[in-house]
Coordinates of C-alpha atoms and ligand atoms in Angstrom, one line a residue:
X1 CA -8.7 -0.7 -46.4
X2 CA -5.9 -1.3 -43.9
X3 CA -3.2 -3.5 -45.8
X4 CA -4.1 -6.7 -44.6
X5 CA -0.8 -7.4 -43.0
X6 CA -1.1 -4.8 -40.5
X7 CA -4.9 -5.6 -39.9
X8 CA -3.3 -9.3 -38.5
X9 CA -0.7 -7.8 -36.0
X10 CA -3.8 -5.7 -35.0
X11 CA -6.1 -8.9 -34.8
X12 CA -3.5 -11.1 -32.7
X13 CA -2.6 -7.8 -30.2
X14 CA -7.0 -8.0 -29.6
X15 CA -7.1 -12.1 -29.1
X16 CA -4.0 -12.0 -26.9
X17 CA -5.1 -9.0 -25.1
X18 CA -8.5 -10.4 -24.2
X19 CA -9.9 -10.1 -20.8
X20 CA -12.8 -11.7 -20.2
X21 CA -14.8 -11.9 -17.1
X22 CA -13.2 -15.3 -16.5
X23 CA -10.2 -14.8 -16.7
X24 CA -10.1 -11.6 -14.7
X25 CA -11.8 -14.0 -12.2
X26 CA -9.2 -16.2 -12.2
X27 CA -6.6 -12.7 -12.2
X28 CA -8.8 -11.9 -9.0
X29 CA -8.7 -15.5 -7.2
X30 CA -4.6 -16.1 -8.1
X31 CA -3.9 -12.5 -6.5
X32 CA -5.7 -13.6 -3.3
X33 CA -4.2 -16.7 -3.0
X34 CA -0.8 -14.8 -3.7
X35 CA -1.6 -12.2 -1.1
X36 CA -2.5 -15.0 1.8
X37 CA 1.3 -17.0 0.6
X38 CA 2.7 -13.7 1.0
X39 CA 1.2 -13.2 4.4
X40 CA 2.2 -16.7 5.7
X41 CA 6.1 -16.3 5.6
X42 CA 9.0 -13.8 4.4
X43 CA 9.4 -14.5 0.7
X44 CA 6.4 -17.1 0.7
X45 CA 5.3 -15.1 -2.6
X46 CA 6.0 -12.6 -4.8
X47 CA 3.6 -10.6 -3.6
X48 CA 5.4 -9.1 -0.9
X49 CA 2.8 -8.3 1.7
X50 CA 4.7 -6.0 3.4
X51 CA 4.1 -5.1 6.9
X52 CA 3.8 -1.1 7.2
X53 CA 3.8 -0.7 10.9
X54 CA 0.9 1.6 10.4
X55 CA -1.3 -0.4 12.9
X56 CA -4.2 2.4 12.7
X57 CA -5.5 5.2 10.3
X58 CA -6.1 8.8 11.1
X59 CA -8.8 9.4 12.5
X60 CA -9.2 13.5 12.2
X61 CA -7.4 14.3 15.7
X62 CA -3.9 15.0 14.5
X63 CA -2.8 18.3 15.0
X64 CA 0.1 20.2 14.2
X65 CA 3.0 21.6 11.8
X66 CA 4.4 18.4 9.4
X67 CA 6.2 18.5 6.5
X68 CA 6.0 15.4 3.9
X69 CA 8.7 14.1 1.6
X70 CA 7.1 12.2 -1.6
X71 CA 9.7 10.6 -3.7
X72 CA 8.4 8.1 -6.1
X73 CA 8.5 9.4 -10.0
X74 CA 10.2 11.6 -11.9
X75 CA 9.6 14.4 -9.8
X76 CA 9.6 14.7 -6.1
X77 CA 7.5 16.7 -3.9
X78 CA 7.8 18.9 -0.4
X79 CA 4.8 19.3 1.5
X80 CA 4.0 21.5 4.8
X81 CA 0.6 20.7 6.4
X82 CA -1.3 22.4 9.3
X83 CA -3.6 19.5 10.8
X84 CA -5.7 21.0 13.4
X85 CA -7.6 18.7 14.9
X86 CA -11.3 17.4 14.1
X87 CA -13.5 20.5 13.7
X88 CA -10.9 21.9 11.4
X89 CA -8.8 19.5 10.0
X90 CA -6.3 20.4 7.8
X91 CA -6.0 24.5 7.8
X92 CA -2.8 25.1 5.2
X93 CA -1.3 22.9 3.0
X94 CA 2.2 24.3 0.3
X95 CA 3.9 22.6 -2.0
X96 CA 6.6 22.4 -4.1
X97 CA 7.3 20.4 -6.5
X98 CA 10.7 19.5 -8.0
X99 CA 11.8 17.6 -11.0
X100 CA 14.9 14.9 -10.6
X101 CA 17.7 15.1 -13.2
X102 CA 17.5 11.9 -15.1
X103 CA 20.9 11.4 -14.5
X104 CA 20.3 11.2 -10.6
X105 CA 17.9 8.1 -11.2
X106 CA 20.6 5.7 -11.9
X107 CA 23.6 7.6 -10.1
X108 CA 25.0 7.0 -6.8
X109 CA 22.7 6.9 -3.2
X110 CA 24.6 10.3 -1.8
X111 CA 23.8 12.3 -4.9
X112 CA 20.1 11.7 -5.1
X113 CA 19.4 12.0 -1.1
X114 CA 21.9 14.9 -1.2
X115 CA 20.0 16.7 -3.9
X116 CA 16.5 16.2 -2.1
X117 CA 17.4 16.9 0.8
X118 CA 18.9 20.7 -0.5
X119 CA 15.4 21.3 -2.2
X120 CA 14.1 20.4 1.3
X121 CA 16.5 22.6 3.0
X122 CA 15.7 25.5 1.3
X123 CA 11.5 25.1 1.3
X124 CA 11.9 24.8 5.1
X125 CA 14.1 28.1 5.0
X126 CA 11.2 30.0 2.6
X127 CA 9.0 29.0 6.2
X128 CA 10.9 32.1 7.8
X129 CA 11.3 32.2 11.6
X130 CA 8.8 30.0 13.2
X131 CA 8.8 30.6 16.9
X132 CA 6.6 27.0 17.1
X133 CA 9.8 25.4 16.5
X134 CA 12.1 27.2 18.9
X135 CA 12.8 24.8 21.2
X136 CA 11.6 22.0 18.5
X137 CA 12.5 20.0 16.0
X138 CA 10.7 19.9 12.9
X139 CA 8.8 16.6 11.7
X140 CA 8.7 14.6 8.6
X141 CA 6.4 12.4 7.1
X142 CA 8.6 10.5 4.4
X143 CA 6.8 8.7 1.2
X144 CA 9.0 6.5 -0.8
X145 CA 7.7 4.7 -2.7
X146 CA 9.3 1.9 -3.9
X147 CA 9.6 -2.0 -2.1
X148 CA 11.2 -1.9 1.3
X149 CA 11.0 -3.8 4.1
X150 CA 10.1 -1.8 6.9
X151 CA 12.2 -2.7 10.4
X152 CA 10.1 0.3 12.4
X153 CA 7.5 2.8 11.4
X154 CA 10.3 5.1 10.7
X155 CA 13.2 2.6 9.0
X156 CA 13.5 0.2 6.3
X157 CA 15.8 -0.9 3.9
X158 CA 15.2 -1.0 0.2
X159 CA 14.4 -4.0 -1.6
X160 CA 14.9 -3.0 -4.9
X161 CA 13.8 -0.5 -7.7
X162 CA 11.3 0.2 -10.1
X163 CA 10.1 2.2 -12.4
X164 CA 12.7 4.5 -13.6
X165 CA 15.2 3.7 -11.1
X166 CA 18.3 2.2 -10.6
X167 CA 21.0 3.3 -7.7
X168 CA 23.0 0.0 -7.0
X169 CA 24.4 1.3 -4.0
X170 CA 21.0 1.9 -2.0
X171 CA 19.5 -1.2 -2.5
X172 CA 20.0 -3.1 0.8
X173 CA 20.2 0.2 3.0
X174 CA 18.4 2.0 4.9
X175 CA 16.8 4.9 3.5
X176 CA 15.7 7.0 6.5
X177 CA 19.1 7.1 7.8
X178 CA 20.1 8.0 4.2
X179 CA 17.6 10.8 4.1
X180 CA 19.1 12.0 7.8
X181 CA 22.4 11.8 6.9
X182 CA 21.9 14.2 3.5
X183 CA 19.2 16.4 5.8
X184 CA 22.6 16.8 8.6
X185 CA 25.0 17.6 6.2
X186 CA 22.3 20.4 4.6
X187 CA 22.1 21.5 8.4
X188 CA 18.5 20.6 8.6
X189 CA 17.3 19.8 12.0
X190 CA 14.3 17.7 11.4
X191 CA 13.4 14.0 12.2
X192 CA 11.8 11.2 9.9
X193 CA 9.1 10.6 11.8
X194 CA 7.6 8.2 9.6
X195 CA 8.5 6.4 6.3
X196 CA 5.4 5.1 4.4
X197 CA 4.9 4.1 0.6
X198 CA 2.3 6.0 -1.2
X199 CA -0.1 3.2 -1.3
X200 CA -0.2 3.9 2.3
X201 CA -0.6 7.4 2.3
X202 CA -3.4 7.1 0.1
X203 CA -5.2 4.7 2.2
X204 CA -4.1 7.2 5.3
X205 CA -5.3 10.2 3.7
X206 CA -8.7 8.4 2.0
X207 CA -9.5 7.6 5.8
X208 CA -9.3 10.6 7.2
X209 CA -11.9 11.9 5.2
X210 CA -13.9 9.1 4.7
X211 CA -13.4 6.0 7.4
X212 CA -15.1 3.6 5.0
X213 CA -11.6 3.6 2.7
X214 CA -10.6 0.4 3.2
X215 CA -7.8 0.0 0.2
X216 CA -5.6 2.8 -1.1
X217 CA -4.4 2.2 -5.1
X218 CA -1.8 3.8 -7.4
X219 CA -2.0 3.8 -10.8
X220 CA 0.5 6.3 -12.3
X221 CA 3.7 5.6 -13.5
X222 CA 3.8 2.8 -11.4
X223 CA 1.4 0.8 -9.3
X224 CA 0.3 -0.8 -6.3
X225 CA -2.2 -1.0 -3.5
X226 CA -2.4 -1.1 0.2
X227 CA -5.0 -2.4 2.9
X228 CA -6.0 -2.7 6.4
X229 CA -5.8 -6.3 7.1
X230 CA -6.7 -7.7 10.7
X231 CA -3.7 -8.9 12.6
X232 CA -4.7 -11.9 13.4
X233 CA -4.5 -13.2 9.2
X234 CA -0.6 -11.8 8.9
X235 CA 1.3 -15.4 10.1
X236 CA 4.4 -13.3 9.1
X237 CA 3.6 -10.8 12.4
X238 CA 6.5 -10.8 15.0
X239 CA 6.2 -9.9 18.4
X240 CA 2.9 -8.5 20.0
X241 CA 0.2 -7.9 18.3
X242 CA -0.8 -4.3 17.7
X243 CA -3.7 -3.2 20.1
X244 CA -5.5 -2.3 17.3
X245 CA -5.8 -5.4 16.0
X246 CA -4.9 -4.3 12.5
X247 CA -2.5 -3.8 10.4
X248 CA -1.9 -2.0 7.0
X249 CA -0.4 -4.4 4.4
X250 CA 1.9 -2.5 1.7
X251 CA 0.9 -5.8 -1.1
X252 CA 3.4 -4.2 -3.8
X253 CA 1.1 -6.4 -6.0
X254 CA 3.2 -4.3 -9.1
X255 CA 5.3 -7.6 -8.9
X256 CA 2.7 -9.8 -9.1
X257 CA 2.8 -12.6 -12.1
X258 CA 0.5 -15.7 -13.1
X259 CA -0.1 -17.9 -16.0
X260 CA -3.5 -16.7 -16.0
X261 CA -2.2 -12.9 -17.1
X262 CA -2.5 -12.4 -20.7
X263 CA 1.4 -12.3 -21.9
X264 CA 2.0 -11.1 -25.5
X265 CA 5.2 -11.0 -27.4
X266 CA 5.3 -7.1 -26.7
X267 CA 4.9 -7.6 -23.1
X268 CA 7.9 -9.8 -23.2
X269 CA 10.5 -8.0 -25.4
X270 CA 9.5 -4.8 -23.1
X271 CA 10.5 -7.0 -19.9
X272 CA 13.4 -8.5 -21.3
X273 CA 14.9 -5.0 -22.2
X274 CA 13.9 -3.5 -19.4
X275 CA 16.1 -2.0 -16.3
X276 CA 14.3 -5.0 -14.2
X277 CA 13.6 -8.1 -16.4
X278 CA 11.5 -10.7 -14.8
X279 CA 10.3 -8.7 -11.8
X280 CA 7.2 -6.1 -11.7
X281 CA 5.2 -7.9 -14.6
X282 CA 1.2 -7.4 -13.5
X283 CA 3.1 -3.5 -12.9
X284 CA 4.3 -3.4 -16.4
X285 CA 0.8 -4.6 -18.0
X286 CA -1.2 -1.9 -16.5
X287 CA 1.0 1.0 -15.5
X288 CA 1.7 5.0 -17.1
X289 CA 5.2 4.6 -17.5
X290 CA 4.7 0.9 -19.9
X291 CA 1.4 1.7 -21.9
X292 CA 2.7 3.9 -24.4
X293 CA 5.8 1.7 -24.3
X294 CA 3.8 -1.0 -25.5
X295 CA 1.9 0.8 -28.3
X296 CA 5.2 1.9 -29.9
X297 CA 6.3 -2.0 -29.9
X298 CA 2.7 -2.7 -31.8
X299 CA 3.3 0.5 -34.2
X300 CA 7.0 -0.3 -35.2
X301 CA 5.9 -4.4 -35.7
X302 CA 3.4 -2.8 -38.3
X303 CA 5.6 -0.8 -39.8
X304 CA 7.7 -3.2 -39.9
X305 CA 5.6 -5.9 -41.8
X306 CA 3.7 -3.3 -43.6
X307 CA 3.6 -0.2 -45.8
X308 CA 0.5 1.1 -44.1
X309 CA 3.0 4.6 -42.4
X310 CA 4.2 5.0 -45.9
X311 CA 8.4 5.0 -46.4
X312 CA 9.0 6.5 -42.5
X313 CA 12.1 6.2 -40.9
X314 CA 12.2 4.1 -38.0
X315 CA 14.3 6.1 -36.0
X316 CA 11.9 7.5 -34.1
X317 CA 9.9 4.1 -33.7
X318 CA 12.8 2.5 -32.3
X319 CA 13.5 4.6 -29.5
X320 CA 12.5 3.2 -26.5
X321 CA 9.9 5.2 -24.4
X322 CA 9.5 7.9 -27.1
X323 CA 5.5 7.4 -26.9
X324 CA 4.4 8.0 -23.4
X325 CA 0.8 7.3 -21.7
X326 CA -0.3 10.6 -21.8
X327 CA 0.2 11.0 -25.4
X328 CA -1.9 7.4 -26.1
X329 CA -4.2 9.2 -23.6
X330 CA -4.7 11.8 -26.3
X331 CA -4.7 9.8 -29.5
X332 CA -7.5 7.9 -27.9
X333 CA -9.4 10.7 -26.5
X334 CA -9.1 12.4 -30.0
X335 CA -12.9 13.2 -31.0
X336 CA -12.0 15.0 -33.9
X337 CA -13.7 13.9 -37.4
X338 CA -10.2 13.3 -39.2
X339 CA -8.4 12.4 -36.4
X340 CA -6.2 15.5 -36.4
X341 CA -4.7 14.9 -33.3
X342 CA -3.8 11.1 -33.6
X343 CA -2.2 12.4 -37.3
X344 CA -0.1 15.2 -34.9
X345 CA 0.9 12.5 -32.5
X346 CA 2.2 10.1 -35.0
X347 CA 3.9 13.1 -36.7
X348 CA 5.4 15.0 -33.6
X349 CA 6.3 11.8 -31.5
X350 CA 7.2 9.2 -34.1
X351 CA 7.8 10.6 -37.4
X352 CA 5.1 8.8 -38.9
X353 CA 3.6 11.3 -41.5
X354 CA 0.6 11.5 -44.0
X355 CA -1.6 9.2 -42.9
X356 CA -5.0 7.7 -44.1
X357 CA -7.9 7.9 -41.9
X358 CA -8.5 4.5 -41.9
X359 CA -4.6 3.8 -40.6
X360 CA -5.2 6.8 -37.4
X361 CA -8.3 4.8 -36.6
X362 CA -6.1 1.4 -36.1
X363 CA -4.3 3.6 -34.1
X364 CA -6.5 4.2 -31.8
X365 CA -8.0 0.8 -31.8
X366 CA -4.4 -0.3 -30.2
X367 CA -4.1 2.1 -28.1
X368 CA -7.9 1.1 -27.0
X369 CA -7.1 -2.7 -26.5
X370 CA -3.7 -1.6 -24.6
X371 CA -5.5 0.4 -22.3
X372 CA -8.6 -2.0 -21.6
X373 CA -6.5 -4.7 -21.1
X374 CA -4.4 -2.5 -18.0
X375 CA -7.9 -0.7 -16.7
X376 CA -9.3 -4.9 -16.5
X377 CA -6.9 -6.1 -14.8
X378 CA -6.5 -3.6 -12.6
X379 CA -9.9 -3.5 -11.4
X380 CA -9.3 -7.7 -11.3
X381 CA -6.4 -7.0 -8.8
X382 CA -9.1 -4.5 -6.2
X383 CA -11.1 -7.3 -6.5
X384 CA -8.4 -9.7 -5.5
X385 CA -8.1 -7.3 -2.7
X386 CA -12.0 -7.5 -1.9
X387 CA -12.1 -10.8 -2.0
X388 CA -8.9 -11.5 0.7
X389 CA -11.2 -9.2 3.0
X390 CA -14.1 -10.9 2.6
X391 CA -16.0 -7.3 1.2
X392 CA -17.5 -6.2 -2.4
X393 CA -20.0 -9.5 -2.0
X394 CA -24.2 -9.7 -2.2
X395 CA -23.8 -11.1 1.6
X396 CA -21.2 -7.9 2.9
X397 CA -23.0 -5.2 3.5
X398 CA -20.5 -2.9 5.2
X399 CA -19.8 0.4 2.5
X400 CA -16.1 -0.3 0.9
X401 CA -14.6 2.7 -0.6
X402 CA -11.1 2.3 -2.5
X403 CA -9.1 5.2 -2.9
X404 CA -7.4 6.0 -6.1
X405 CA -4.5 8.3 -6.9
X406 CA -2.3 8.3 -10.1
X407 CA -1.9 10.4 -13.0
X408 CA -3.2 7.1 -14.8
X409 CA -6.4 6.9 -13.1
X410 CA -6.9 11.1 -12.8
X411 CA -6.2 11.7 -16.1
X412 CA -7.3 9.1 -18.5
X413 CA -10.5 9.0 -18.7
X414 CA -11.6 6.1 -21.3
X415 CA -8.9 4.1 -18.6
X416 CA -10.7 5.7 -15.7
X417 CA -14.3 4.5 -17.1
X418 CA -13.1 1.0 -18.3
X419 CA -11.5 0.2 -14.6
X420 CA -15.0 1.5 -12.9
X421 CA -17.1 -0.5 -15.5
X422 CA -15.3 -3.7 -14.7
X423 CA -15.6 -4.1 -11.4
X424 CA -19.2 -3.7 -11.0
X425 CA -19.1 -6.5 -14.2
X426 CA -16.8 -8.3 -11.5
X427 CA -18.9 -8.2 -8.3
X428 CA -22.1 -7.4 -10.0
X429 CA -24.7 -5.0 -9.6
X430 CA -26.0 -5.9 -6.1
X431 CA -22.2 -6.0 -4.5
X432 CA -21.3 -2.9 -6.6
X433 CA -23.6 -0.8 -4.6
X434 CA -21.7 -1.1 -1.6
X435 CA -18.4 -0.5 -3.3
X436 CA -17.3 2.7 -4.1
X437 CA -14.3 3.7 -6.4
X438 CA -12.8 7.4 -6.0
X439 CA -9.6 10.3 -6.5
X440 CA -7.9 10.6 -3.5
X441 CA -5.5 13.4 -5.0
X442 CA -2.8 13.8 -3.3
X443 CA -2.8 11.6 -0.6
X444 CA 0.6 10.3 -0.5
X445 CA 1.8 13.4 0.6
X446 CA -0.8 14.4 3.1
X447 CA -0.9 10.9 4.3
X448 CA 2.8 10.9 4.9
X449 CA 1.5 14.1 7.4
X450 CA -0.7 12.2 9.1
X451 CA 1.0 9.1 9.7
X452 CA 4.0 11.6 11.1
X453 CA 1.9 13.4 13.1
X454 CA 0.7 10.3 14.8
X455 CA 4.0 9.6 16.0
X456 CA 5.0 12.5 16.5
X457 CA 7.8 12.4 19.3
X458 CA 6.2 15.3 21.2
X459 CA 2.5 12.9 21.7
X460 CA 4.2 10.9 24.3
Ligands
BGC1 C1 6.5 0.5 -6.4 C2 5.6 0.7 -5.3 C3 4.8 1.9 -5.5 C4 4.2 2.0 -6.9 C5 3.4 3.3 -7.2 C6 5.8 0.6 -7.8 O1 6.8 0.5 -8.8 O2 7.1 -0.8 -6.3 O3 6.2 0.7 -4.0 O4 3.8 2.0 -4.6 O5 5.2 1.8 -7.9 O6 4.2 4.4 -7.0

C-alpha cells in the first residue's frame, strides 16, 4: 500500500483537477464571451483578440522563392520555400534549425536579433549565387510568436513575453525594425515582408491544403489559437474594412483566466514564482513547458509529507523545471510490467531511487490527471472557438477542420487522444462528424512563406 499520506496529496490533486463536461462547458462559454469583450475594444479583455492583418488565407496561387523566420521556443528556425503555384505547390522546402543560448533569452534586444539574424545571414549565403535575385531583394516571412500588437501586416510592437522569455528592453518596440536593423548590420539585403504569430501560420499553412481549416492551435511549449473571424463581428476594426470581409484574429487565449478553471495550490505557487506571475494562466495549465513543472510540485509535496521515495535528497525535487513534458510523456507512456522506465525517470531526473511498484504507479496516475486536465481544457477552449463561429453544432453543417501543431499535441499521445476524445464528449457525436481535428507540422514556418509571398512587393 501507498502510505496513506501520500495517497491524500494524490486524492486532492484528482478532485481539484476535475474536469467534467460541465465545467469544461462553462470553460467553453466564458472563453467566448471573453473572445467577443476582446473583440469589442483595445484591452476590453484579456483575451487579446489581436487583429493580424491577414485579411485572407492562401489559397494555392503563391509562387515564388521565400524564406521564413520562426522564433518562438528554445530553438529558432530558418526556412527557404519554393511555392509554385496550384498544380505544384510547394516544390523545395530547407531548413535549419538553431538552438538559442539560454543566456540570450533574458539578455538585451541587440543580442538576440543580432545572433538570429547571423544564423540567417549565413543559411542565405549556403543558397550560393541565385541569379533570381539579381536585381531583387530577397523576402521574409517572419513568425514570432509571442503577443504583439500588429500596426501593419509587416510591423508590431511587442506586448510582452512568455514562455521562457524575458528581454526588458524589447517589450514596447517594434520587432520587424529590430529584425532589419540586426539583418543591415549582418549585410543582408532582404525585407520582412510579413510578421505573423505561429497560430497564424498554422491556420495559413492548414488552409492551403485544406480550405475547410477554419482555426489554427499550438500546443507546445506554449499555446494559443487563431481564427478567421468575419469583419463585420471585430468592433475593434479601424478604418475600411478588408474586401474580404474577413479577418484572422490572433486570440492569444494562453492569457486567458476564469473562476470556472480548476486552480490548485500547485498551479498557484508555479504562477507566483514564475518569470510572469498573474498573466498566461489557461497557458500555464495546459502547456509543454508547465506540465512537468507541475508534476515535480506534486512529487516534492509527497515527499515532503511522506516516506513513500524512501530517505531522497531533495535537491533534485527542488529544482525548478528539472522534470520536463516529454519526460512525464514517457513515464506515462511506460507499458512496461515493472515500470522500468518511470523507476529510470525518477532515478535520472530526480534522484528518487528504489522504488516500489505500487509508488511508480502513483506516479503515473499524477502525471495522468496533470495531463487530462490540460488535454480537457484545451479541447474546452476549440470549442470556445466553435462556438464564437457559430460551427461544431447538430444545425452547422459546413466541415470544420482545426489545425494542430505543437510538440505537445505531436508527440504525446495519451494527451493527443484525451484532447480528441473530449471534444466529440463536448459537441457530441452528431456535431463531431463535421469537425475534424489534425497535425499541421510545421506550419508556422511555411505559413510565414505564404503569407510573405502574398505580399510580396513584386505582386503589385
Ligand atoms: C504566446 C503566443 C504563441 C504561443 C505558442 C504563447 O506563449 O503568447 O503568441 O502563439 O505561446 O507558441
Amino acid at each position: 500500500m501507498v502510505a496513506a499520506a501520500a495517497e491524500q496529496v494524490v486524492a486532492g490533486l484528482r478532485e481539484e483537477c476535475a474536469t467534467p463536461a460541465g465545467r469544461l462547458d462553462e470553460v467553453a462559454a466564458a472563453m467566448a464571451e471573453e473572445m467577443a469583450a476582446g473583440l469589442a475594444e483595445e484591452g476590453g479583455s484579456k483575451v487579446k483578440m489581436i487583429v493580424s492583418y491577414v485579411d485572407s488565407l492562401p489559397n494555392g496561387s503563391e509562387e515564388g522563392l521565400f524564406y521564413a523566420l520562426d522564433l518562438g521556443g528554445t530553438n529558432f528556425r530558418v526556412l527557404r520555400v519554393q511555392l509554385a503555384g496550384k498544380e505544384k505547390r510547394v516544390v523545395k522546402r530547407e531548413s535549419r534549425e538553431v538552438s538559442i543560448p539560454r543566456h540570450l533569452m533574458s539578455g538585451n534586444s541587440s543580442e538576440l536579433f543580432g545572433f538570429i539574424a547571423l544564423a540567417l545571414a549565413k543559411f542565405v549565403h549556403d543558397e550560393g549565387h541565385n541569379t533570381l535575385f539579381d536585381n531583387k531583394q530577397r523576402e521574409l516571412g517572419f513568425t514570432f510568436s509571442f503577443p504583439v500588437r500588429q500596426t501593419s501586416i509587416a510591423s508590431g510592437t511587442l506586448i510582452k513575453w512568455t514562455k521562457a522569455f524575458s528581454i526588458d528592453d524589447a517589450v514596447g518596440e517594434d520587432v520587424v525594425a529590430e529584425l532589419q536593423m540586426a539583418m543591415e548590420k549582418q549585410g543582408l539585403d532582404m525585407r520582412v515582408s510579413a510578421l505573423i504569430n505561429d497560430t497564424v501560420g498554422t491556420l495559413a499553412a492548414g488552409s492551403y491544403y485544406d480550405e475547410d481549416v477554419v482555426v489554427g492551435v499550438i500546443l507546445g511549449t506554449g499555446s494559443n489559437a487563431a481564427y478567421l473571424e468575419k469583419a463585420s463581428a471585430i468592433p475593434k476594426l479601424e478604418g475600411e474594412l478588408p474586401k474580404s470581409g474577413n479577418m484572422v484574429i490572433n486570440t492569444e487565449w494562453g492569457n486567458f483566466s476564469s473562476p470556472c478553471l480548476p486552480l490548485t495550490e500547485y498551479d498557484e505557487a508555479l504562477d507566483k514564482e514564475s518569470l510572469n506571475p498573474g498573466e498566461q494562466i489557461f497557458e500555464k495549465l495546459i502547456s509543454g513547458m508547465y506540465l512537468g513543472e507541475i508534476v515535480r510540485r506534486v512529487l516534492l509535496k509527497i515527499s515532503l509529507q511522506s516516506s513513500i521515495f524512501g530517505n531522497v535528497d531533495q535537491t533534485k525535487l527542488k529544482s525548478h523545471f528539472i522534470l520536463r513534458t516529454p519526460d512525464i510523456s514517457a513515464m506515462h507512456h511506460d507499458q512496461t510490467p515493472d515500470l522500468k522506465i518511470v523507476a529510470e525517470k525518477l532515478a535520472d531526473n530526480l534522484k528518487i531511487i528504489d522504488t516500489s511498484l505500487e509508488t511508480r504507479k502513483m506516479v503515473v496516475e499524477i502525471c495522468d490527471i496533470v495531463t487530462r486536465r490540460s488535454a480537457r481544457l484545451a479541447a474546452a477552449g476549440i470549442v470556445g472557438i466553435l462556438r464564437k463561429i457559430g460551427r461544431g453544432n447538430p444545425n452547422d453543417k459546413r466541415k470544420s477542420v482545426i489545425a494542430i501543431d505543437g510538440g505537445l499535441y505531436e508527440h504525446y499521445t495519451e494527451f493527443r487522444q484525451c484532447l480528441e476524445s473530449t471534444l466529440t464528449e463536448l459537441i457530441g457525436e452528431e456535431a463531431s462528424r463535421s469537425v475534424t481535428v489534425k497535425l499541421a507540422n510545421d506550419g508556422s514556418g511555411l505559413g510565414a512563406a505564404l503569407i510573405a509571398a502574398a505580399h510580396s512587393q513584386y505582386l503589385k
